[in-house]
Short mmCIF file of C-alpha atoms in Angstrom, two decimals:
data_model
loop_
_atom_site.label_atom_id
_atom_site.label_comp_id
_atom_site.label_asym_id
_atom_site.label_seq_id
_atom_site.Cartn_x
_atom_site.Cartn_y
_atom_site.Cartn_z
CA MET A 9 -0.07 0.00 -0.01
CA PRO A 10 1.66 3.30 -1.02
CA ALA A 11 2.36 5.66 1.81
CA GLN A 12 0.16 8.47 0.48
CA THR A 13 -2.97 6.19 0.24
CA TYR A 14 -3.99 7.42 3.68
CA LYS A 15 -3.36 10.78 5.79
CA CYS A 16 -3.67 11.98 9.37
CA ASP A 17 -2.51 15.21 11.12
CA ILE A 18 -1.48 13.25 14.20
CA ASP A 19 2.26 12.57 14.32
CA ALA A 20 2.26 8.58 15.17
CA GLU A 21 2.91 5.33 13.58
CA PRO A 22 3.11 5.20 9.73
CA LEU A 23 -0.11 4.49 8.26
CA HIS A 24 1.26 2.36 5.33
CA ARG A 25 1.97 -0.17 7.86
CA TYR A 26 -1.57 -0.95 8.34
CA GLN A 27 -1.73 -3.59 5.69
CA PRO A 28 -1.60 -7.41 5.67
CA GLY A 29 1.37 -8.44 7.64
CA GLY A 30 1.57 -5.11 9.50
CA TYR A 31 -0.08 -3.43 12.49
CA HIS A 32 -3.51 -4.50 13.93
CA PRO A 33 -5.97 -1.46 13.83
CA LEU A 34 -7.01 -0.53 17.31
CA GLY A 35 -9.14 2.32 18.57
CA LEU A 36 -9.78 3.77 21.94
CA GLY A 37 -12.54 1.85 23.95
CA ASP A 38 -11.77 -1.44 21.83
CA VAL A 39 -11.78 -4.55 24.16
CA LEU A 40 -9.61 -7.60 23.50
CA LYS A 41 -9.61 -11.18 24.84
CA ASP A 42 -13.35 -11.68 25.28
CA GLY A 43 -13.92 -8.16 26.65
CA ARG A 44 -11.12 -8.48 29.47
CA TYR A 45 -8.76 -5.67 28.36
CA LYS A 46 -10.19 -2.13 27.34
CA ILE A 47 -8.04 0.13 25.20
CA LEU A 48 -7.58 3.50 27.09
CA HIS A 49 -4.60 5.19 25.47
CA LYS A 50 -1.73 4.64 23.23
CA LEU A 51 1.84 4.41 24.72
CA GLY A 52 4.00 4.16 21.54
CA TRP A 53 4.96 2.24 18.49
CA GLY A 54 7.98 0.64 16.79
CA SER A 55 8.87 -1.05 13.68
CA TYR A 56 7.14 -4.39 14.90
CA SER A 57 4.44 -3.38 17.23
CA THR A 58 2.10 -0.72 18.72
CA THR A 59 1.78 -0.48 22.53
CA TRP A 60 -1.20 0.50 24.27
CA ALA A 61 -2.37 1.43 27.79
CA ALA A 62 -5.51 -0.58 28.89
CA LYS A 63 -7.53 -1.66 31.79
CA ASP A 64 -7.68 -5.23 32.88
CA GLN A 65 -11.26 -5.40 33.84
CA SER A 66 -11.11 -8.88 35.33
CA GLU A 67 -8.13 -7.92 37.71
CA ASP A 68 -8.88 -4.17 38.16
CA GLN A 69 -5.58 -2.90 37.15
CA TYR A 70 -3.88 -0.82 34.47
CA ILE A 71 -1.65 -2.66 32.08
CA ALA A 72 0.28 -2.17 28.84
CA ILE A 73 -0.48 -4.42 25.79
CA LYS A 74 2.03 -4.72 23.21
CA VAL A 75 0.36 -5.77 19.65
CA SER A 76 2.99 -7.17 17.27
CA VAL A 77 2.74 -6.92 13.49
CA SER A 78 1.45 -10.18 12.09
CA ASP A 79 4.37 -11.08 9.86
CA ILE A 80 7.15 -10.70 12.66
CA GLU A 81 9.68 -13.45 12.48
CA HIS A 82 9.52 -15.80 15.62
CA THR A 83 11.66 -14.53 18.43
CA HIS A 84 12.32 -15.94 21.99
CA GLU A 85 10.69 -12.94 23.58
CA LEU A 86 7.69 -14.72 24.99
CA GLU A 87 9.64 -17.62 26.24
CA ILE A 88 12.18 -15.33 27.94
CA LEU A 89 9.56 -12.97 29.49
CA ARG A 90 7.64 -16.10 30.95
CA ALA A 91 11.12 -17.46 32.16
CA ILE A 92 12.08 -14.07 33.89
CA SER A 93 8.49 -13.74 35.51
CA ALA A 94 8.79 -17.24 36.90
CA LEU A 95 12.30 -16.76 38.37
CA PRO A 96 12.81 -16.15 42.25
CA ARG A 97 12.41 -12.57 43.24
CA ARG A 98 15.13 -12.62 45.79
CA HIS A 99 17.57 -10.71 43.55
CA PRO A 100 17.09 -6.91 43.78
CA GLY A 101 17.40 -6.73 39.97
CA TRP A 102 14.05 -8.46 39.52
CA SER A 103 12.07 -5.45 40.19
CA TYR A 104 14.03 -3.32 37.53
CA LEU A 105 12.65 -5.52 34.79
CA ASN A 106 9.40 -5.12 32.93
CA HIS A 107 7.34 -8.29 33.58
CA ILE A 108 4.77 -10.17 31.31
CA LEU A 109 1.29 -10.70 32.91
CA ASP A 110 -0.51 -12.48 30.07
CA HIS A 111 -0.33 -13.53 26.38
CA PHE A 112 -2.91 -14.02 23.71
CA THR A 113 -3.45 -13.76 20.01
CA VAL A 114 -5.86 -11.49 18.16
CA VAL A 115 -6.85 -12.07 14.49
CA GLY A 116 -7.90 -9.10 12.56
CA PRO A 117 -7.86 -7.94 8.87
CA ASN A 118 -4.00 -7.66 8.75
CA GLY A 119 -3.50 -11.22 10.25
CA ALA A 120 -2.96 -12.84 13.54
CA HIS A 121 -1.02 -10.77 16.03
CA ASP A 122 0.83 -11.81 19.22
CA CYS A 123 -0.21 -9.50 22.23
CA PHE A 124 1.87 -9.26 25.26
CA VAL A 125 0.18 -7.97 28.44
CA LEU A 126 2.89 -6.15 30.51
CA GLU A 127 3.23 -4.02 33.48
CA LEU A 128 2.46 -0.36 32.57
CA VAL A 129 5.39 1.84 32.74
CA GLY A 130 5.98 5.52 31.82
CA PRO A 131 8.15 7.10 29.04
CA SER A 132 11.71 6.14 28.15
CA VAL A 133 14.47 7.71 29.92
CA ALA A 134 15.62 9.07 26.40
CA ASP A 135 12.05 10.66 25.86
CA VAL A 136 12.04 12.16 29.32
CA VAL A 137 15.62 13.77 28.82
CA ALA A 138 14.48 15.20 25.45
CA SER A 139 11.23 16.54 26.82
CA HIS A 140 12.07 17.96 30.30
CA TYR A 141 15.74 18.66 30.68
CA ARG A 142 17.20 21.86 29.19
CA ASP A 143 20.65 20.41 28.83
CA ASN A 144 19.52 17.20 27.30
CA ARG A 145 20.95 15.14 30.17
CA LEU A 146 19.79 13.86 33.42
CA PRO A 147 20.51 15.65 36.80
CA ALA A 148 23.72 13.86 38.30
CA LYS A 149 21.80 12.11 41.01
CA LEU A 150 19.18 10.47 38.62
CA ALA A 151 22.12 9.48 36.15
CA LYS A 152 23.67 7.54 39.00
CA VAL A 153 20.49 6.14 40.43
CA PHE A 154 19.37 4.89 37.02
CA ALA A 155 22.82 3.41 36.19
CA ASN A 156 22.58 1.51 39.31
CA GLN A 157 19.19 0.18 38.70
CA ALA A 158 19.84 -0.85 35.04
CA LEU A 159 23.07 -2.68 36.29
CA GLN A 160 20.97 -4.56 38.83
CA GLY A 161 18.50 -5.70 36.08
CA LEU A 162 21.50 -6.86 34.01
CA ASP A 163 22.92 -8.60 36.94
CA PHE A 164 19.68 -10.55 37.55
CA LEU A 165 19.63 -11.58 33.85
CA ALA A 166 23.28 -12.62 33.73
CA SER A 167 22.93 -14.65 36.88
CA HIS A 168 20.20 -16.65 34.75
CA ASP A 169 22.26 -16.75 31.58
CA ILE A 170 19.98 -14.42 29.78
CA GLY A 171 21.16 -11.65 27.56
CA HIS A 172 18.89 -8.63 26.80
CA GLY A 173 20.69 -7.71 23.54
CA ASP A 174 19.26 -4.07 23.14
CA LEU A 175 20.09 -2.11 26.23
CA HIS A 176 19.91 1.68 25.69
CA THR A 177 18.11 4.67 27.07
CA ARG A 178 15.02 3.92 24.97
CA ASN A 179 14.62 0.64 26.68
CA LEU A 180 14.88 2.05 30.10
CA ALA A 181 11.35 3.21 31.02
CA ILE A 182 10.34 5.37 34.10
CA THR A 183 7.96 3.67 36.48
CA ILE A 184 4.88 5.64 37.42
CA PRO A 185 3.76 4.52 41.00
CA ASP A 186 0.32 4.14 42.32
CA LEU A 187 -1.47 4.09 39.08
CA ASN A 188 -3.80 1.28 40.23
CA SER A 189 -5.33 3.42 42.93
CA LEU A 190 -6.62 5.80 40.30
CA ASP A 191 -10.28 5.91 38.72
CA GLU A 192 -10.07 6.40 34.90
CA ARG A 193 -10.68 10.17 35.21
CA HIS A 194 -7.53 10.62 37.38
CA PHE A 195 -5.61 7.91 35.27
CA PHE A 196 -6.06 10.29 32.22
CA ASP A 197 -4.91 13.14 34.40
CA ARG A 198 -1.59 11.18 34.88
CA LEU A 199 -1.02 10.13 31.22
CA GLY A 200 -2.67 13.10 29.48
CA GLU A 201 -6.04 13.16 27.77
CA PRO A 202 -5.94 11.13 24.43
CA GLN A 203 -5.49 13.37 21.37
CA THR A 204 -6.77 11.73 18.14
CA GLY A 205 -7.01 12.64 14.50
CA PRO A 206 -9.25 11.13 11.78
CA VAL A 207 -7.75 9.23 9.14
CA SER A 208 -8.76 9.79 5.56
CA ARG A 209 -7.91 9.21 1.96
CA PRO A 210 -6.97 12.21 -0.42
CA ASP A 211 -9.16 10.55 -3.00
CA GLY A 212 -12.12 10.79 -0.73
CA LYS A 213 -12.83 7.05 -0.92
CA PRO A 214 -13.78 5.14 2.18
CA LEU A 215 -11.26 3.51 4.45
CA ALA A 216 -10.32 -0.12 4.17
CA ARG A 217 -11.21 -2.43 7.12
CA ASN A 218 -7.42 -2.97 7.87
CA VAL A 219 -6.84 0.66 8.72
CA PRO A 220 -8.02 2.48 11.96
CA SER A 221 -10.50 5.31 11.66
CA HIS A 222 -8.33 7.41 14.06
CA VAL A 223 -4.84 7.69 14.98
CA VAL A 224 -4.10 8.29 18.61
CA ARG A 225 -1.01 10.61 19.77
CA PRO A 226 1.05 8.72 22.50
CA ALA A 227 0.52 9.58 26.05
CA PRO A 228 2.75 12.44 27.12
CA PHE A 229 2.59 11.76 30.92
CA ARG A 230 2.53 14.69 33.37
CA LYS A 231 6.16 16.01 34.21
CA ARG A 232 5.58 15.97 37.97
CA ASP A 233 4.52 12.38 38.14
CA ILE A 234 7.64 11.27 36.06
CA LEU A 235 10.15 13.29 37.96
CA LEU A 236 9.38 12.37 41.48
CA SER A 237 11.97 12.68 44.25
CA SER A 238 13.02 9.07 43.97
CA PRO A 239 12.09 7.78 40.42
CA SER A 240 12.86 4.23 39.26
CA VAL A 241 13.34 2.67 35.91
CA LYS A 242 12.68 -0.77 34.44
CA ILE A 243 14.45 -2.45 31.56
CA ILE A 244 11.81 -3.00 28.81
CA ASP A 245 11.58 -4.62 25.27
CA PHE A 246 13.01 -8.15 25.20
CA GLY A 247 12.74 -8.45 21.42
CA GLU A 248 16.39 -9.06 21.04
CA ALA A 249 16.85 -11.14 24.31
CA PHE A 250 18.23 -14.66 24.25
CA PHE A 251 19.43 -17.51 26.48
CA ASN A 252 23.11 -18.15 26.36
CA ASN A 253 22.61 -21.78 25.35
CA ASN A 254 20.70 -20.58 22.24
CA ALA A 255 22.24 -17.25 21.35
CA PRO A 256 21.56 -15.70 17.85
CA ASN A 257 24.14 -15.32 15.07
CA THR A 258 23.79 -11.60 15.38
CA LEU A 259 21.74 -8.77 17.04
CA HIS A 260 20.07 -5.53 15.72
CA THR A 261 21.20 -3.31 18.63
CA PRO A 262 21.61 0.35 17.53
CA LEU A 263 24.98 0.88 15.82
CA PRO A 264 26.45 3.33 18.39
CA ILE A 265 25.98 0.77 21.28
CA ARG A 266 26.62 -2.35 19.26
CA ALA A 267 29.11 -4.72 20.91
CA PRO A 268 32.29 -5.47 18.87
CA GLU A 269 31.75 -9.15 18.73
CA VAL A 270 28.27 -8.50 17.00
CA ILE A 271 30.20 -6.37 14.26
CA PHE A 272 32.78 -9.03 13.80
CA GLY A 273 30.44 -12.06 13.73
CA ASP A 274 31.81 -13.64 16.68
CA VAL A 275 30.14 -16.11 18.99
CA LEU A 276 27.51 -13.99 21.30
CA ASP A 277 26.52 -14.37 24.78
CA HIS A 278 25.03 -12.05 27.48
CA ARG A 279 28.33 -10.12 27.76
CA VAL A 280 27.09 -8.13 24.86
CA ASP A 281 25.15 -6.21 27.52
CA LEU A 282 28.11 -5.27 29.26
CA TRP A 283 29.56 -3.41 26.49
CA SER A 284 26.00 -1.67 25.87
CA ALA A 285 26.07 -0.98 29.66
CA GLY A 286 29.33 0.96 29.33
CA CYS A 287 27.74 2.98 26.51
CA LEU A 288 24.74 3.52 28.60
CA LEU A 289 26.54 4.79 31.56
CA PHE A 290 28.38 7.33 29.19
CA GLU A 291 24.85 8.57 27.88
CA LEU A 292 23.17 8.69 31.32
CA VAL A 293 25.89 10.98 32.56
CA THR A 294 26.67 13.14 29.42
CA GLY A 295 23.26 12.95 27.53
CA GLN A 296 24.80 11.24 24.45
CA PRO A 297 26.38 7.79 23.55
CA PRO A 298 30.06 7.64 23.22
CA PHE A 299 30.11 6.66 19.61
CA ASP A 300 27.37 8.90 18.22
CA ILE A 301 28.35 10.89 15.19
CA ILE A 302 26.68 11.89 12.04
CA MET A 303 26.83 9.15 9.36
CA LEU A 304 28.47 6.53 11.69
CA THR A 305 29.73 3.61 9.73
CA LEU A 306 31.15 0.29 10.76
CA PRO A 307 34.86 1.25 10.06
CA VAL A 308 34.64 4.76 11.87
CA LEU A 309 32.90 2.98 14.87
CA VAL A 310 35.57 0.38 15.10
CA GLN A 311 38.22 2.93 14.92
CA GLN A 312 36.74 4.75 17.73
CA MET A 313 36.30 1.65 19.65
CA MET A 314 40.02 1.11 19.35
CA GLY A 315 40.72 4.49 20.94
CA PHE A 316 38.54 3.84 23.90
CA ALA A 317 39.07 0.15 24.54
CA THR A 318 42.08 -0.55 26.80
CA ASP A 319 42.80 -4.00 25.47
CA GLY A 320 43.84 -4.58 21.90
CA LEU A 321 41.69 -5.72 19.02
CA PRO A 322 41.64 -9.69 19.35
CA SER A 323 43.81 -11.36 16.55
CA ARG A 324 40.79 -13.30 15.34
CA TRP A 325 39.16 -10.16 14.20
CA ARG A 326 42.27 -8.52 12.61
CA ASP A 327 41.63 -9.84 9.00
CA LYS A 328 38.05 -8.29 9.06
CA TRP A 329 39.52 -5.15 10.45
CA GLN A 330 42.08 -4.91 7.76
CA ALA A 331 39.38 -5.25 5.05
CA MET A 332 37.22 -2.54 6.88
CA GLN A 333 40.10 0.22 6.95
CA LYS A 334 39.81 0.91 3.25
CA ASP A 335 36.70 2.65 3.79
CA LEU A 336 37.92 4.82 6.64
CA PRO A 337 37.97 8.71 5.89
CA ASP A 338 41.34 10.38 5.94
CA GLU A 339 40.89 12.46 9.06
CA ASP A 340 41.00 10.78 12.39
CA HIS A 341 40.41 13.08 15.50
CA SER A 342 41.22 10.29 18.06
CA TYR A 343 40.55 10.79 21.81
CA THR A 344 40.98 8.53 24.84
CA LEU A 345 37.70 7.48 26.59
CA GLN A 346 38.80 9.93 29.62
CA GLU A 347 39.32 12.81 27.31
CA TRP A 348 36.18 12.49 25.24
CA LEU A 349 34.15 11.88 28.50
CA ALA A 350 35.44 15.16 29.92
CA GLU A 351 35.05 16.94 26.52
CA VAL A 352 31.49 16.08 26.15
CA TYR A 353 30.47 16.38 29.91
CA PHE A 354 32.19 19.81 30.50
CA ASP A 355 30.55 21.60 27.49
CA ASP A 356 30.56 25.19 28.06
CA ASP A 357 26.84 25.44 27.16
CA LYS A 358 25.80 22.87 29.82
CA HIS A 359 25.68 22.88 33.58
CA ALA A 360 28.03 20.48 35.15
CA GLU A 361 26.91 18.90 38.47
CA PHE A 362 29.69 16.26 38.60
CA THR A 363 33.31 17.16 39.57
CA ARG A 364 36.23 16.47 37.51
CA GLU A 365 37.15 13.56 40.02
CA ASP A 366 33.50 12.24 39.52
CA ILE A 367 34.03 12.13 35.70
CA VAL A 368 37.37 10.33 36.22
CA SER A 369 35.60 7.78 38.35
CA VAL A 370 32.94 7.39 35.67
CA GLY A 371 35.37 7.03 32.96
CA LYS A 372 37.04 4.22 34.92
CA LEU A 373 33.93 2.35 35.32
CA ILE A 374 33.17 2.70 31.58
CA GLU A 375 36.61 1.59 30.69
CA SER A 376 36.14 -1.49 32.48
CA MET A 377 33.10 -2.47 30.61
CA LEU A 378 34.31 -1.30 27.04
CA LYS A 379 36.74 -4.26 26.48
CA PHE A 380 37.07 -5.87 23.10
CA GLU A 381 37.35 -9.24 24.75
CA PRO A 382 34.11 -10.10 26.39
CA SER A 383 35.73 -12.22 29.08
CA LEU A 384 37.73 -9.00 30.17
CA ARG A 385 34.65 -6.93 30.79
CA ALA A 386 33.61 -6.08 34.39
CA ALA A 387 30.53 -7.97 35.13
CA ALA A 388 27.52 -5.96 36.44
CA SER A 389 27.98 -7.26 39.92
CA ASP A 390 31.63 -5.84 39.85
CA THR A 391 30.46 -2.46 38.58
CA LEU A 392 27.62 -2.39 41.30
CA ALA A 393 30.26 -2.88 44.03
CA ASP A 394 32.22 0.23 42.87
CA ALA A 395 32.50 2.90 45.69
CA TRP A 396 31.69 5.86 43.30
CA LEU A 397 28.40 4.33 42.19
CA ASN A 398 27.39 3.80 45.72
CA ARG A 399 28.35 7.34 47.13
CA GLY A 400 25.18 9.42 47.61
#
């Protein structure tokens, strides 16, 4: 279906994805699973799903429903989410993961769609930073708290030989406490009233059955509810997650935080998350990933990695690296990790809460995780024991 077939003034998911194999058309007030789940608001969308806030009318609680496109390739997401929710809860990291509550399939005009019922969480850390912080970075206290919580979640996963595979600030979501104590009117006060726009065809013809009549703008959430005195995060989106004994051949982690073993086609395990965690810590503190430049390419990324990693490129990757180098630009403005971290953090246009000594301590933590050789990376448990991360 051509992109111009349908139009809507609301900025949301692409309408051309409402086609066989694509999104399932949903509207506010729709009910799923024999009337159990009532759709109240939209939370967001991605390439492979739309996500909605809903009321579980059986359990009287608010939940999120992730509705996948119908032609999605089989992943282990459901298996992993079920395994995580069934594991013992003694580890503190369990509470920093988003848990599945139910699963069902809905059949519609675009096919059969997997539906994951999940704990309802707020916006991602990336969205909160972009919307609410003038310097496009978190306050120092929150950066440290969120880093600690994300590492706790990773430590829980690693202790059960599970890799997340896609850890970054868009997959860290702020929790919104006490939602289930609210009636629907006050629930909308928290999320923001739904804004919708009608879908139409430029040629004036009626809409097809597989397209929604209205598009819903994702919930903005009220600032004062997001930025409480002691906010918390959960790791979300397990679409790339895997068990160590059944690891994939590759991952689709965004390029700036992709572990080098993914780039070089090496054997993968949960330690890909440790590399991403080093990148995450850099971004939580500075507001940008360490390897984020315009038109980032694999050769440029590896070249920057070699400037930051304190161990050498493994010999088993050198032939591939040799082949990559022909695509490198001539200029090379190389920094060490500590130099680049300080350069970015102490930007003249931004307020600096951390001291120079703090930034040196952060740099050491990041360096301990950004090792080419996965076996040399500091485990999440090691990083969590660091004195700087535990100082108030």
